[in-house]
mmCIF file of C-alpha atoms and ligand atoms in Angstrom:
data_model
loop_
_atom_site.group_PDB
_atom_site.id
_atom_site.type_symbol
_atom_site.label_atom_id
_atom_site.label_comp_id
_atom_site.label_asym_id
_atom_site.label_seq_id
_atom_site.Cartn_x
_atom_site.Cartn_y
_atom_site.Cartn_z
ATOM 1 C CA UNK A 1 9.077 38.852 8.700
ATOM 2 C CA UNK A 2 10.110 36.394 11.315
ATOM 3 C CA UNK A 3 9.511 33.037 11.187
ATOM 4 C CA UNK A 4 9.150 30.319 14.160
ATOM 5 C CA UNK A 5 10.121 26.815 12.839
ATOM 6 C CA UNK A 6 8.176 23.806 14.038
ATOM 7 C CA UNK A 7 10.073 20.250 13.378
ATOM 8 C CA UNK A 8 13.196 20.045 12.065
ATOM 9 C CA UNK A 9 13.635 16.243 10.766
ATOM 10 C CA UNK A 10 14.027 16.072 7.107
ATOM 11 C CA UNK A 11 11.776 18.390 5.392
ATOM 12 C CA UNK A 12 12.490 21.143 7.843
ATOM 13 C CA UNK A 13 15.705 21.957 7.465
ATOM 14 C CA UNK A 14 15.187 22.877 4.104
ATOM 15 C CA UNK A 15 12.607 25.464 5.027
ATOM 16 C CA UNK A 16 14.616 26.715 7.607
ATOM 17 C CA UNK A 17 18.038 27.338 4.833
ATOM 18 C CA UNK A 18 15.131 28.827 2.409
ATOM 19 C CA UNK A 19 13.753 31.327 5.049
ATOM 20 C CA UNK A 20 17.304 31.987 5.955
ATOM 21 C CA UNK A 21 18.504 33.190 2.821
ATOM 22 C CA UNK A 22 15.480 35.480 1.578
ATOM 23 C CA UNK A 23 15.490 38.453 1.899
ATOM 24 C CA UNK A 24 12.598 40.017 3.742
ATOM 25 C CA UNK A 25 12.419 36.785 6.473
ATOM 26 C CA UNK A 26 14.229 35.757 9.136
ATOM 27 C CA UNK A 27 13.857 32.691 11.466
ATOM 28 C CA UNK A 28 14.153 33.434 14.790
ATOM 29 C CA UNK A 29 12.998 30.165 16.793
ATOM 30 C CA UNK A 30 13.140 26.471 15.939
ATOM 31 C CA UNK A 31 11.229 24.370 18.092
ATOM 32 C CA UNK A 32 11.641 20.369 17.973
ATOM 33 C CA UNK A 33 10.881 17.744 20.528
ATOM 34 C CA UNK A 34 14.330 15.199 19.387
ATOM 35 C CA UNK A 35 17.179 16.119 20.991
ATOM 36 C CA UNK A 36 18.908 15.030 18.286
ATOM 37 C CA UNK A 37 17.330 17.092 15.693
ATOM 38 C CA UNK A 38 17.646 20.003 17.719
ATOM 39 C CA UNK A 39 21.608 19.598 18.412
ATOM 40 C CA UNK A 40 21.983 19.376 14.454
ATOM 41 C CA UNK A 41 19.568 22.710 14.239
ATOM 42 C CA UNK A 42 21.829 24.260 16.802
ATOM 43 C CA UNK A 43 24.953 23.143 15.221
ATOM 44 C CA UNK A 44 23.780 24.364 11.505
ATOM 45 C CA UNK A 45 22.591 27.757 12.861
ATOM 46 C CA UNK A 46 24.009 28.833 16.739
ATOM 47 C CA UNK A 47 22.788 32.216 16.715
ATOM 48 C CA UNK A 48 18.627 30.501 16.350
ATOM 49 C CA UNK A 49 16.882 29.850 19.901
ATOM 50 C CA UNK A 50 16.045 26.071 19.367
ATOM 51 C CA UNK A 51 13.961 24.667 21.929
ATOM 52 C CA UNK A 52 11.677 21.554 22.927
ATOM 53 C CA UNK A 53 8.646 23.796 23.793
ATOM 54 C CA UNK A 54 6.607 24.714 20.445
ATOM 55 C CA UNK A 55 4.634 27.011 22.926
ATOM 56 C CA UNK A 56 7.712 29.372 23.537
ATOM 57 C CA UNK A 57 7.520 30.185 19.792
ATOM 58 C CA UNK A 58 3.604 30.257 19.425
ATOM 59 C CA UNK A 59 3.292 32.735 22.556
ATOM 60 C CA UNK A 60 6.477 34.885 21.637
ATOM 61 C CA UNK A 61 5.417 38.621 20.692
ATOM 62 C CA UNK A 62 8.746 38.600 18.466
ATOM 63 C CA UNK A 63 7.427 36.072 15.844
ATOM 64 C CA UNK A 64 5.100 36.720 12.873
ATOM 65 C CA UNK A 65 4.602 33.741 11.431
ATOM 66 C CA UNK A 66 5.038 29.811 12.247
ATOM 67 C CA UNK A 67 6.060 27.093 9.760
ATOM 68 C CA UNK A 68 4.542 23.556 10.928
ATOM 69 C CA UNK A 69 7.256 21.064 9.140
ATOM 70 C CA UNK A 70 5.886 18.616 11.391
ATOM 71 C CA UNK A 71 4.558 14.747 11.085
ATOM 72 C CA UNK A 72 0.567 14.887 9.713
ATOM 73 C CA UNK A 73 -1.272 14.353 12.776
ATOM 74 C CA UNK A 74 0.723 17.220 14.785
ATOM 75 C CA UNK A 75 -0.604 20.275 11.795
ATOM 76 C CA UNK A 76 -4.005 20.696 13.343
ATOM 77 C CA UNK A 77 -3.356 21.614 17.176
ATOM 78 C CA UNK A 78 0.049 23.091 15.499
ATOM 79 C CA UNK A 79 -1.870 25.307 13.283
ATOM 80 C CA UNK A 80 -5.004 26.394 15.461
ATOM 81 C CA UNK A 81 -2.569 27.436 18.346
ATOM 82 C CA UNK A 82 -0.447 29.799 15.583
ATOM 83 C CA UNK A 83 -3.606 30.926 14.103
ATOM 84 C CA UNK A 84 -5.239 31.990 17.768
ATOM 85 C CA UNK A 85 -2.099 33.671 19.154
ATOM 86 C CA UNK A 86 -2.298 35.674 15.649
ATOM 87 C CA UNK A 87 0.514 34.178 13.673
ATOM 88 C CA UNK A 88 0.368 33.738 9.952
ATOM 89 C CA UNK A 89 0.773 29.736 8.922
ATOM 90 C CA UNK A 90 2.762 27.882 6.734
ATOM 91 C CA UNK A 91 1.989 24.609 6.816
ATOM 92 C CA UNK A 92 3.175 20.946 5.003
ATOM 93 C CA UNK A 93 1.257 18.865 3.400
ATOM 94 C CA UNK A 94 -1.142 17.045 3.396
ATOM 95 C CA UNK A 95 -2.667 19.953 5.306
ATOM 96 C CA UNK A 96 -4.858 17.721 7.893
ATOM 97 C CA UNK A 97 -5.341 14.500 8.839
ATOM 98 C CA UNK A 98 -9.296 14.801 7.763
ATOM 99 C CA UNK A 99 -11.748 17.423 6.212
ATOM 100 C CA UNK A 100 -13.486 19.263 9.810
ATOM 101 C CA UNK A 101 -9.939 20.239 10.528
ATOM 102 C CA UNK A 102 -9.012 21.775 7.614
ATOM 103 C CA UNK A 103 -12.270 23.643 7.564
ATOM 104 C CA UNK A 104 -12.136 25.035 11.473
ATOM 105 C CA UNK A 105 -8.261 26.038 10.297
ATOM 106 C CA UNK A 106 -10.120 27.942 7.174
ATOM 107 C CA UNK A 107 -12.494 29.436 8.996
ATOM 108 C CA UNK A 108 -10.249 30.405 11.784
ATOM 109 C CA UNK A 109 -7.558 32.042 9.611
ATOM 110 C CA UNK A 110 -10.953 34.357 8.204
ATOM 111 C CA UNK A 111 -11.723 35.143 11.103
ATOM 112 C CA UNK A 112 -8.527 36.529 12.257
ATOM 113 C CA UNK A 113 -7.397 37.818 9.182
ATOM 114 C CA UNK A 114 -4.057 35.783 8.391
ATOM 115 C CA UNK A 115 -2.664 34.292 5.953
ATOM 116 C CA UNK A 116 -2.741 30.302 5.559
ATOM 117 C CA UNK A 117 -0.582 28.854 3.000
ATOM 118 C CA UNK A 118 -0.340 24.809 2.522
ATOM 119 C CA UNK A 119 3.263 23.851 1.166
ATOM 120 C CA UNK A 120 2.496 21.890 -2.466
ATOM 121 C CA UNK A 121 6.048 22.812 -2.966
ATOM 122 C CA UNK A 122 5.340 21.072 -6.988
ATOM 123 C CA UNK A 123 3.379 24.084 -7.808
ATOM 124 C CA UNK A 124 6.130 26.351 -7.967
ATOM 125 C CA UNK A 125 8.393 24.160 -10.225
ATOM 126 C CA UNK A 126 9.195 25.247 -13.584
ATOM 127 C CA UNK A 127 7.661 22.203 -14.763
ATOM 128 C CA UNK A 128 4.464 22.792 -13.342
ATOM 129 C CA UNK A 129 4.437 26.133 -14.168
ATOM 130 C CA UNK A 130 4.964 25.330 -17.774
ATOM 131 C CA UNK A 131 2.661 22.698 -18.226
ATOM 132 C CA UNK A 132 0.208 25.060 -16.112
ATOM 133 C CA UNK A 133 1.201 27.785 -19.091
ATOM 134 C CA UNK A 134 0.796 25.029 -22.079
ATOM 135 C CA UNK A 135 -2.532 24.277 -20.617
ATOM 136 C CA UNK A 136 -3.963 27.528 -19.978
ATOM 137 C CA UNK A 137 -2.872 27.965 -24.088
ATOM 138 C CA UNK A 138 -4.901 25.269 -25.165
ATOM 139 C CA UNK A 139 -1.708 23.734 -26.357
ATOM 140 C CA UNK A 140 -3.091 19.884 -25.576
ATOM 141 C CA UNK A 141 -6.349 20.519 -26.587
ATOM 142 C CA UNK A 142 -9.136 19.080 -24.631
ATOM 143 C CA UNK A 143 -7.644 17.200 -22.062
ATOM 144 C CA UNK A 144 -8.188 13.082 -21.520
ATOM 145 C CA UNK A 145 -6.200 12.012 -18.803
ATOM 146 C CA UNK A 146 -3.757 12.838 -16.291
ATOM 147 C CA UNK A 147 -1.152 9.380 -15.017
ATOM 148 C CA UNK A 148 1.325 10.002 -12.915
ATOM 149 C CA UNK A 149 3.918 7.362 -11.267
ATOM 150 C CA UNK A 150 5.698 8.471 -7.645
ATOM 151 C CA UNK A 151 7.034 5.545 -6.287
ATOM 152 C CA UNK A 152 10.962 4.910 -4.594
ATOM 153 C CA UNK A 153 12.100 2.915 -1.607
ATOM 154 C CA UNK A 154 10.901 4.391 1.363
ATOM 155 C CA UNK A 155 10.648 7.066 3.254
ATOM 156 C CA UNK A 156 8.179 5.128 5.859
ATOM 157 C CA UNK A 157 6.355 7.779 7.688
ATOM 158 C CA UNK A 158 5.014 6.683 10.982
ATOM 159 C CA UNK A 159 1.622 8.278 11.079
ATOM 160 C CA UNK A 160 0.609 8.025 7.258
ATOM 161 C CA UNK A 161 -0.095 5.711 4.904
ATOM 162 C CA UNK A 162 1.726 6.596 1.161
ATOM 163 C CA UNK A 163 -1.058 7.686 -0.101
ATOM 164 C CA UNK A 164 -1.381 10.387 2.268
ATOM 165 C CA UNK A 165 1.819 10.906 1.940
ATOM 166 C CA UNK A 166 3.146 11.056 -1.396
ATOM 167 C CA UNK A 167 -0.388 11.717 -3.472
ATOM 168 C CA UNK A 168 -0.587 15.063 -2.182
ATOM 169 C CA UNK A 169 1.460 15.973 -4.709
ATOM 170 C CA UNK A 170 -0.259 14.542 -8.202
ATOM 171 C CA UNK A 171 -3.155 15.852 -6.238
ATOM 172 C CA UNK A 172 -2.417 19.358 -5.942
ATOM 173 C CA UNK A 173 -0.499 19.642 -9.432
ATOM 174 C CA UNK A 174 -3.543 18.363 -10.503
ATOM 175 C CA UNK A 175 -5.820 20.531 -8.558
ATOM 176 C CA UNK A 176 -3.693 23.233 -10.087
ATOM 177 C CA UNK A 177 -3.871 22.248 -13.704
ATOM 178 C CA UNK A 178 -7.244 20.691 -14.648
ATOM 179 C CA UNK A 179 -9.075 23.684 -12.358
ATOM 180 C CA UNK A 180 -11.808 21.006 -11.965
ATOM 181 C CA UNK A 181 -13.125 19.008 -9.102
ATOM 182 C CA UNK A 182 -13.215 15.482 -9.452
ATOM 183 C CA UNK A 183 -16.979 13.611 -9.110
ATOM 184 C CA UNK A 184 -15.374 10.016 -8.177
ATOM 185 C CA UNK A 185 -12.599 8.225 -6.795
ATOM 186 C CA UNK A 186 -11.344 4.569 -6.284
ATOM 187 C CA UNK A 187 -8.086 3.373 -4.248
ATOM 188 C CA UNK A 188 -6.737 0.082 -4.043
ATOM 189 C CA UNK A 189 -4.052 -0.212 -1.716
ATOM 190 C CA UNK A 190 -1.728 -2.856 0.440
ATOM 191 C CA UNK A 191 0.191 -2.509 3.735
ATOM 192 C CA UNK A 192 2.910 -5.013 3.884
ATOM 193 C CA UNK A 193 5.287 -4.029 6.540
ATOM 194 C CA UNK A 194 4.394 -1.025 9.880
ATOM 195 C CA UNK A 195 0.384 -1.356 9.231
ATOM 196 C CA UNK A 196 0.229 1.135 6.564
ATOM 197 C CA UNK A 197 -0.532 0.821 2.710
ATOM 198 C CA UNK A 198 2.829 0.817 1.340
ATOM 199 C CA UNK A 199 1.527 0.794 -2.274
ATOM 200 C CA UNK A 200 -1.428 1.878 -3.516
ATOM 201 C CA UNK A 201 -3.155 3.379 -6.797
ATOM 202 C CA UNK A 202 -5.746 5.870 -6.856
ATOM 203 C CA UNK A 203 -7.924 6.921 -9.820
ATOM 204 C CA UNK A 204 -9.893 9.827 -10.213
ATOM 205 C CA UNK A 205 -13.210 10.735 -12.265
ATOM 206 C CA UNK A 206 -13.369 14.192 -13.490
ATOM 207 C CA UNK A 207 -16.225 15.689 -15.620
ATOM 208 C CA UNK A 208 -15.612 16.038 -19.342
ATOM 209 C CA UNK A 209 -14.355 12.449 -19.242
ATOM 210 C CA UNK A 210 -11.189 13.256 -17.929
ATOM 211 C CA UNK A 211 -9.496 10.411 -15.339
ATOM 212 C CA UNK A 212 -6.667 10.466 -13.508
ATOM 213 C CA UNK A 213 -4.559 7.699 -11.979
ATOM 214 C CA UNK A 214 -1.985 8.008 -9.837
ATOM 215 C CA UNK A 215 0.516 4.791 -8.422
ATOM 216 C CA UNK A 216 2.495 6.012 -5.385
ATOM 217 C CA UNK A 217 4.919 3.125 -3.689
ATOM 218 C CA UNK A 218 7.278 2.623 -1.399
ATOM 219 C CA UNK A 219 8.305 -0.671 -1.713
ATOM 220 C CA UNK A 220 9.728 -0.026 -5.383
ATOM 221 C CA UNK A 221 13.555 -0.754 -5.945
ATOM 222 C CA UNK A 222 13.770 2.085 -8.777
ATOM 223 C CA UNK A 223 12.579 6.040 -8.110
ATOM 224 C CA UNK A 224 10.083 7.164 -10.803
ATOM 225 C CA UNK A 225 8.542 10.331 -11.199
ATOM 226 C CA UNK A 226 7.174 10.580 -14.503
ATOM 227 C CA UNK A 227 3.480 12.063 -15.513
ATOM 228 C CA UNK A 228 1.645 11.883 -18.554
ATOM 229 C CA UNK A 229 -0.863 14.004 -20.082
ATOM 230 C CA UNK A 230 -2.534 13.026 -22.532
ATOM 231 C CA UNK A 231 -4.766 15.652 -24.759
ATOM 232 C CA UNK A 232 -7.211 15.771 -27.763
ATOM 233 C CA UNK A 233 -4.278 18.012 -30.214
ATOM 234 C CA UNK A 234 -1.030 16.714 -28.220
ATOM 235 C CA UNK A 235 0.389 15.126 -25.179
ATOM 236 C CA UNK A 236 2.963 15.437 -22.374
ATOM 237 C CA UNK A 237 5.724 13.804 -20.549
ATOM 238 C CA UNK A 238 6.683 14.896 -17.353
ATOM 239 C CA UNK A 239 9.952 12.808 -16.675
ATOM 240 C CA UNK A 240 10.822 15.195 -12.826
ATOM 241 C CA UNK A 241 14.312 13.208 -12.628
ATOM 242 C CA UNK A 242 15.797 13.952 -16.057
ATOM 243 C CA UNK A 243 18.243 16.754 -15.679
ATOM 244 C CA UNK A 244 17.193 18.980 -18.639
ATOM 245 C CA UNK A 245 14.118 18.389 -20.688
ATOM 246 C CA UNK A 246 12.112 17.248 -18.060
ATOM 247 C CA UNK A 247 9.406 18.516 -20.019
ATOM 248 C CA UNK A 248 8.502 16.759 -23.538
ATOM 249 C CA UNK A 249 5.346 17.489 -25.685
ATOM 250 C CA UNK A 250 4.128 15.023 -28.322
ATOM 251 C CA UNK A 251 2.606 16.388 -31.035
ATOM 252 C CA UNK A 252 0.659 13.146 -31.104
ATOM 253 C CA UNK A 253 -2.910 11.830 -31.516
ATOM 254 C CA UNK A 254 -5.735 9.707 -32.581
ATOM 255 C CA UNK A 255 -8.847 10.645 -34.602
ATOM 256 C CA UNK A 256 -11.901 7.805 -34.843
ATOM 257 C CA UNK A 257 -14.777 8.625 -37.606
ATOM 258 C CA UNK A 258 -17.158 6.163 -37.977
ATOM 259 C CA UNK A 259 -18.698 5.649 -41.189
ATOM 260 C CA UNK A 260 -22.214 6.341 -41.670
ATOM 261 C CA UNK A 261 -23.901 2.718 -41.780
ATOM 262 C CA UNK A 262 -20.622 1.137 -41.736
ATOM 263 C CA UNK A 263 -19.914 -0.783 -38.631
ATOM 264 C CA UNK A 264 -15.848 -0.481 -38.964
ATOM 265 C CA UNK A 265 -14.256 2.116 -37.378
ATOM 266 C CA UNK A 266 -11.630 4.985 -39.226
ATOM 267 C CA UNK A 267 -8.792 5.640 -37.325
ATOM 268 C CA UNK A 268 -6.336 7.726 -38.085
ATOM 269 C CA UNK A 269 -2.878 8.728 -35.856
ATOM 270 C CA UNK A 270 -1.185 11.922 -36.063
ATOM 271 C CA UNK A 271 2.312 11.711 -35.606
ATOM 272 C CA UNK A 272 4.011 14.681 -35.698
ATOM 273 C CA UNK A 273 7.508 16.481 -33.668
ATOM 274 C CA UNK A 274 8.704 16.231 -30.603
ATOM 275 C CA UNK A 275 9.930 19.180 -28.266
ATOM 276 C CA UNK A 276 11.036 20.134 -24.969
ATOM 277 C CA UNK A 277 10.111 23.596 -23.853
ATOM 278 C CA UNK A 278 12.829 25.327 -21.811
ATOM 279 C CA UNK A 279 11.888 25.335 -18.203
ATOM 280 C CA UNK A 280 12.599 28.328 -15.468
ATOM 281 C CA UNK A 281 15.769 26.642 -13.192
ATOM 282 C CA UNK A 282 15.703 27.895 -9.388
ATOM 283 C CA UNK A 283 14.701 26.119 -5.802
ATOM 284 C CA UNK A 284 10.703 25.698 -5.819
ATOM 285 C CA UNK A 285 10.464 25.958 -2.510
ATOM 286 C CA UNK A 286 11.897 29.333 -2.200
ATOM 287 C CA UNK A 287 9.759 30.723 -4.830
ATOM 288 C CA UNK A 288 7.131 29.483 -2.790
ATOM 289 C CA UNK A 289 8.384 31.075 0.752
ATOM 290 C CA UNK A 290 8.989 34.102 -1.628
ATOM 291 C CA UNK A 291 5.753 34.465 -2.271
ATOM 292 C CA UNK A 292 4.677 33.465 1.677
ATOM 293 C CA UNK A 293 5.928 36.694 2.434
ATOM 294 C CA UNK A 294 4.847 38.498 0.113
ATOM 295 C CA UNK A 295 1.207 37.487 0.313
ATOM 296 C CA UNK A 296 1.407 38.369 3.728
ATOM 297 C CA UNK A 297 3.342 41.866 3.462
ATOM 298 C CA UNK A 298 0.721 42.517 0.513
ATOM 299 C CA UNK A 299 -2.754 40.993 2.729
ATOM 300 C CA UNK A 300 -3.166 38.732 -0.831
ATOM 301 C CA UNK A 301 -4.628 35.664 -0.335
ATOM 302 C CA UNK A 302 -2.319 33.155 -1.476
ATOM 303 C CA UNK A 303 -3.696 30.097 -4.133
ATOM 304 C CA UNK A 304 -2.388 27.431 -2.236
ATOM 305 C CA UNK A 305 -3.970 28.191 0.456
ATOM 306 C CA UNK A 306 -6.305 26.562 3.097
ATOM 307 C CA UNK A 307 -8.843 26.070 0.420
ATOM 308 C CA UNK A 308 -6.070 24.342 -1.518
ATOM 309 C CA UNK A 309 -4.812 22.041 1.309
ATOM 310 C CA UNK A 310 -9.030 21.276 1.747
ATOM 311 C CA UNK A 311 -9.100 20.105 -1.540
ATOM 312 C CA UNK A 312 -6.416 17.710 -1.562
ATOM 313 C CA UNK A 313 -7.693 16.556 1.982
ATOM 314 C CA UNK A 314 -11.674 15.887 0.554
ATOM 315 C CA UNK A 315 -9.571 13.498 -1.873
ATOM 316 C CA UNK A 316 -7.387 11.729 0.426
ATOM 317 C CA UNK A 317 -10.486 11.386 3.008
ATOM 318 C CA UNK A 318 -12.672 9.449 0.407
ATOM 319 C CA UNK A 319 -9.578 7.491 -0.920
ATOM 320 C CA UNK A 320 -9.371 6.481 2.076
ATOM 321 C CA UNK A 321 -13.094 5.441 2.426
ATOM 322 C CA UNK A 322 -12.621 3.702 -1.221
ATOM 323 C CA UNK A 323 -9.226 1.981 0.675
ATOM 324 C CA UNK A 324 -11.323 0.215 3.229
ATOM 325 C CA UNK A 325 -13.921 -1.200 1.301
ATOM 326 C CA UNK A 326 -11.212 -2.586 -1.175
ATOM 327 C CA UNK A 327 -11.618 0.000 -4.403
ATOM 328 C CA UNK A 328 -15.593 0.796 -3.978
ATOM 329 C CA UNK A 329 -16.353 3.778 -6.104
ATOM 330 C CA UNK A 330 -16.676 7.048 -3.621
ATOM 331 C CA UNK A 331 -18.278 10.324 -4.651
ATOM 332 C CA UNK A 332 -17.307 13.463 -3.519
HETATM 333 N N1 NAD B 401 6.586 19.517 0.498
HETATM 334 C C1 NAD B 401 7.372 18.463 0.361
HETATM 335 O O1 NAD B 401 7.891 18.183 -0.708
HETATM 336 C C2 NAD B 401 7.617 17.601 1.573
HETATM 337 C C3 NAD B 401 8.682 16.707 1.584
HETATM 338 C C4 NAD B 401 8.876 15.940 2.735
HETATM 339 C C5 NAD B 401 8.017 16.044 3.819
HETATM 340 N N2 NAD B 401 6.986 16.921 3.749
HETATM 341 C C6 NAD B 401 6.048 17.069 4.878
HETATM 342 O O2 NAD B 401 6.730 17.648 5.972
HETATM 343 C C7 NAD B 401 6.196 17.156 7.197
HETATM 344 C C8 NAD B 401 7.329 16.550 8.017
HETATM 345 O O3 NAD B 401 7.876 15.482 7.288
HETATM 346 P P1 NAD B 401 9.368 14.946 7.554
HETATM 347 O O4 NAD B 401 9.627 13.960 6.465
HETATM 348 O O5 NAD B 401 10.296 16.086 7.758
HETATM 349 O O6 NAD B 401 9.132 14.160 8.923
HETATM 350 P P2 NAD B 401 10.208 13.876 10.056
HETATM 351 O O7 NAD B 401 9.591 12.854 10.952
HETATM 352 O O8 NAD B 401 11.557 13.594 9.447
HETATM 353 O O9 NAD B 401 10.344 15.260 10.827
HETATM 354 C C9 NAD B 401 9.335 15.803 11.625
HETATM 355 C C10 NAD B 401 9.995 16.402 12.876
HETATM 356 O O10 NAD B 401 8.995 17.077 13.642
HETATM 357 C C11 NAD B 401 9.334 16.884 15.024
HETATM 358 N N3 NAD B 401 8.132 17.129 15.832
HETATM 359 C C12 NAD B 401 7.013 16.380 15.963
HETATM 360 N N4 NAD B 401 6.127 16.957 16.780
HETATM 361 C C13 NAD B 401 6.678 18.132 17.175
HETATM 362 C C14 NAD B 401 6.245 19.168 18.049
HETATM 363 N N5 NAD B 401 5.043 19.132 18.660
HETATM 364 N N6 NAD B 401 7.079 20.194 18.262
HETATM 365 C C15 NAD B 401 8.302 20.243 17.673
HETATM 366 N N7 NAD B 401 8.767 19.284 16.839
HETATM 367 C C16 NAD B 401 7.960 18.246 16.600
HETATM 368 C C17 NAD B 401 9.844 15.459 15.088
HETATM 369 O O11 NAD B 401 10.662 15.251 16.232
HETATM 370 C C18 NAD B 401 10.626 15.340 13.771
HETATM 371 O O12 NAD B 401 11.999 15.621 13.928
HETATM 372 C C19 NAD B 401 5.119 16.152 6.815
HETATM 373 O O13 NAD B 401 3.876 16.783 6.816
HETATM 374 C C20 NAD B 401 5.486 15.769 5.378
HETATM 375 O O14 NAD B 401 4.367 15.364 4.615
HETATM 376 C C21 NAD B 401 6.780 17.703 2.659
#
């Protein structure tokens, strides 16, 4: 298959090495508007055309299918030109800057038959596809809540805010692993420094009692990227920087009878082992481009796909709502 790559800052580069090396793709454009970022594209791979002019890739009869690996606001008009001059997509996240433009992407892709995959590159971690397994097992039991912490100093991105961009990830994984839609959310948030929230906190009602909260940052002097999940029969820690046993499962818990006509409560904790479940090793990303191509070579609709990238827009579109109005409660 050959790929046209759009923006090469820092994500893109690493789709362009991935597409590179797999067999079955091949990049054969790389369009960026720095000159900067284009002499380094040039310089890492002189037999690529890299140009200024995205057109040149979207029009050319050579190329397949287009990888947008550019800022937020740019995916839409990226995206709808690919999809009309009948390329198959691969686009970052967060898919859109708002909900109508995902949709008209959707329904465009249908209508032309191609593929649209949204890159929640977390998906295809070992970790996530563990926990995915452990949950799908009924290994935590009925689930409570889902907390996860994603917070580092910087990278500022111009266009977003850090909810938009870093939450996209606890809110795909999470898409992924509760398979439920959430009825609620609340965001609190603060810009300090270029007029976007550089913290914020976002929590997230699910039927069955289940919440979620998620605290993204990029004012925070330490990188953290731990999630917990906490279950009726056991509960998890995802620690994503520890070199091996990322993955930890507490075979923990807490049991509350209450005594007929008794007003105290019983409670009763279950403290049992510890383990850590050995995780598949290998570059997520190119299990994910992997799979691009084969979705595409197959005509199978991928899971992350527009639908997906919707999703994790509706949520982002009424944090935002909840943002503004300083944490009001927002249904979806
Ligand atoms: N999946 C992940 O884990 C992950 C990680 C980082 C970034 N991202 C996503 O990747 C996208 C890009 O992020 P980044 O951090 O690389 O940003 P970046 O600003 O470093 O790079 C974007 C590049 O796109 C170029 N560009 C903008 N408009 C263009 C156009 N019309 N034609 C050609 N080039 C154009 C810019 O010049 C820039 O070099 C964002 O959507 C971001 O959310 C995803």
């Amino acid at each position: 298959m050959n790929f046209g790559v759009i923006g090469y800052g820092y994500w893109g580069p690493n789709i362009e090495r991935n597409l590179a090396n797999l067999d079955g793709s091949r990049v054969v454009g790389i369009a960026e508007i720095s000159e900067k970022a284009r002499a380094r594209a040039q310089k890492a791979y002189p037999a690529i055309h890299v140009t200024a002019n995205a057109n040149e890739l979207l029009a050319s009869t050579e190329i397949d299918a287009i990888a947008v690996i550019s800022p937020v606001w740019t995916h839409f008009e990226l995206t709808k030109a690919a999809l009309l001059n009948g390329k198959h997509v691969f686009v970052e996240k967060p898919f859109t800057s708002n909900v109508a433009q995902a949709e008209e992407l959707i329904n465009l892709a249908q209508q032309k038959n191609l593929k649209l995959m949204v890159d929640h590159t977390f998906l295809f971690t070992g970790a996530v596809r563990k926990i995915s397994q452990l949950l799908d097992e009924g290994a935590l039991g009925n689930l409570y809540y889902y907390d996860s912490t994603r917070v580092n100093l910087g990278l500022f991105q111009h266009d977003v805010n850090v909810l938009w961009d870093l939450a996209p990830h606890d809110l795909s994984i999470m898409d992924h692993l509760l398979k439920a839609r959430p009825e609620a959310v609340v965001a609190t948030g603060q810009g300090h420094l270029n007029g976007h929230e550089d913290v914020a906190f976002m929590t997230l009602y699910f039927p069955e009692k289940v919440i979620a909260h998620i605290n993204v940052n990029w004012l925070s002097p330490v990188k953290v990227r731990t999630t917990l999940i906490g279950g009726e029969k056991r509960m998890l820690v995802w620690n994503d920087l520890e070199a091996d046993e990322k993955l930890k499962i507490y075979d923990k818990g807490v049991r509350i009878t209450n005594r007929e006509g008794v007003y105290d409560l019983l409670v009763s904790y279950r403290s049992g082992d510890m383990w850590a479940p050995q995780i598949e090793q290998g570059e997520a990303l190119r299990q994910e481009l992997a799979y691009f191509v084969e979705c595409v070579s197959k005509d199978e609709e991928p899971f992350n796909n527009g639908c997906a990238g919707l999703r994790v827009v509706q949520m982002l579109e009424a944090a935002s709502e909840s943002l503004k109005k300083r944490g009001a409660l927002v249904y979806l």
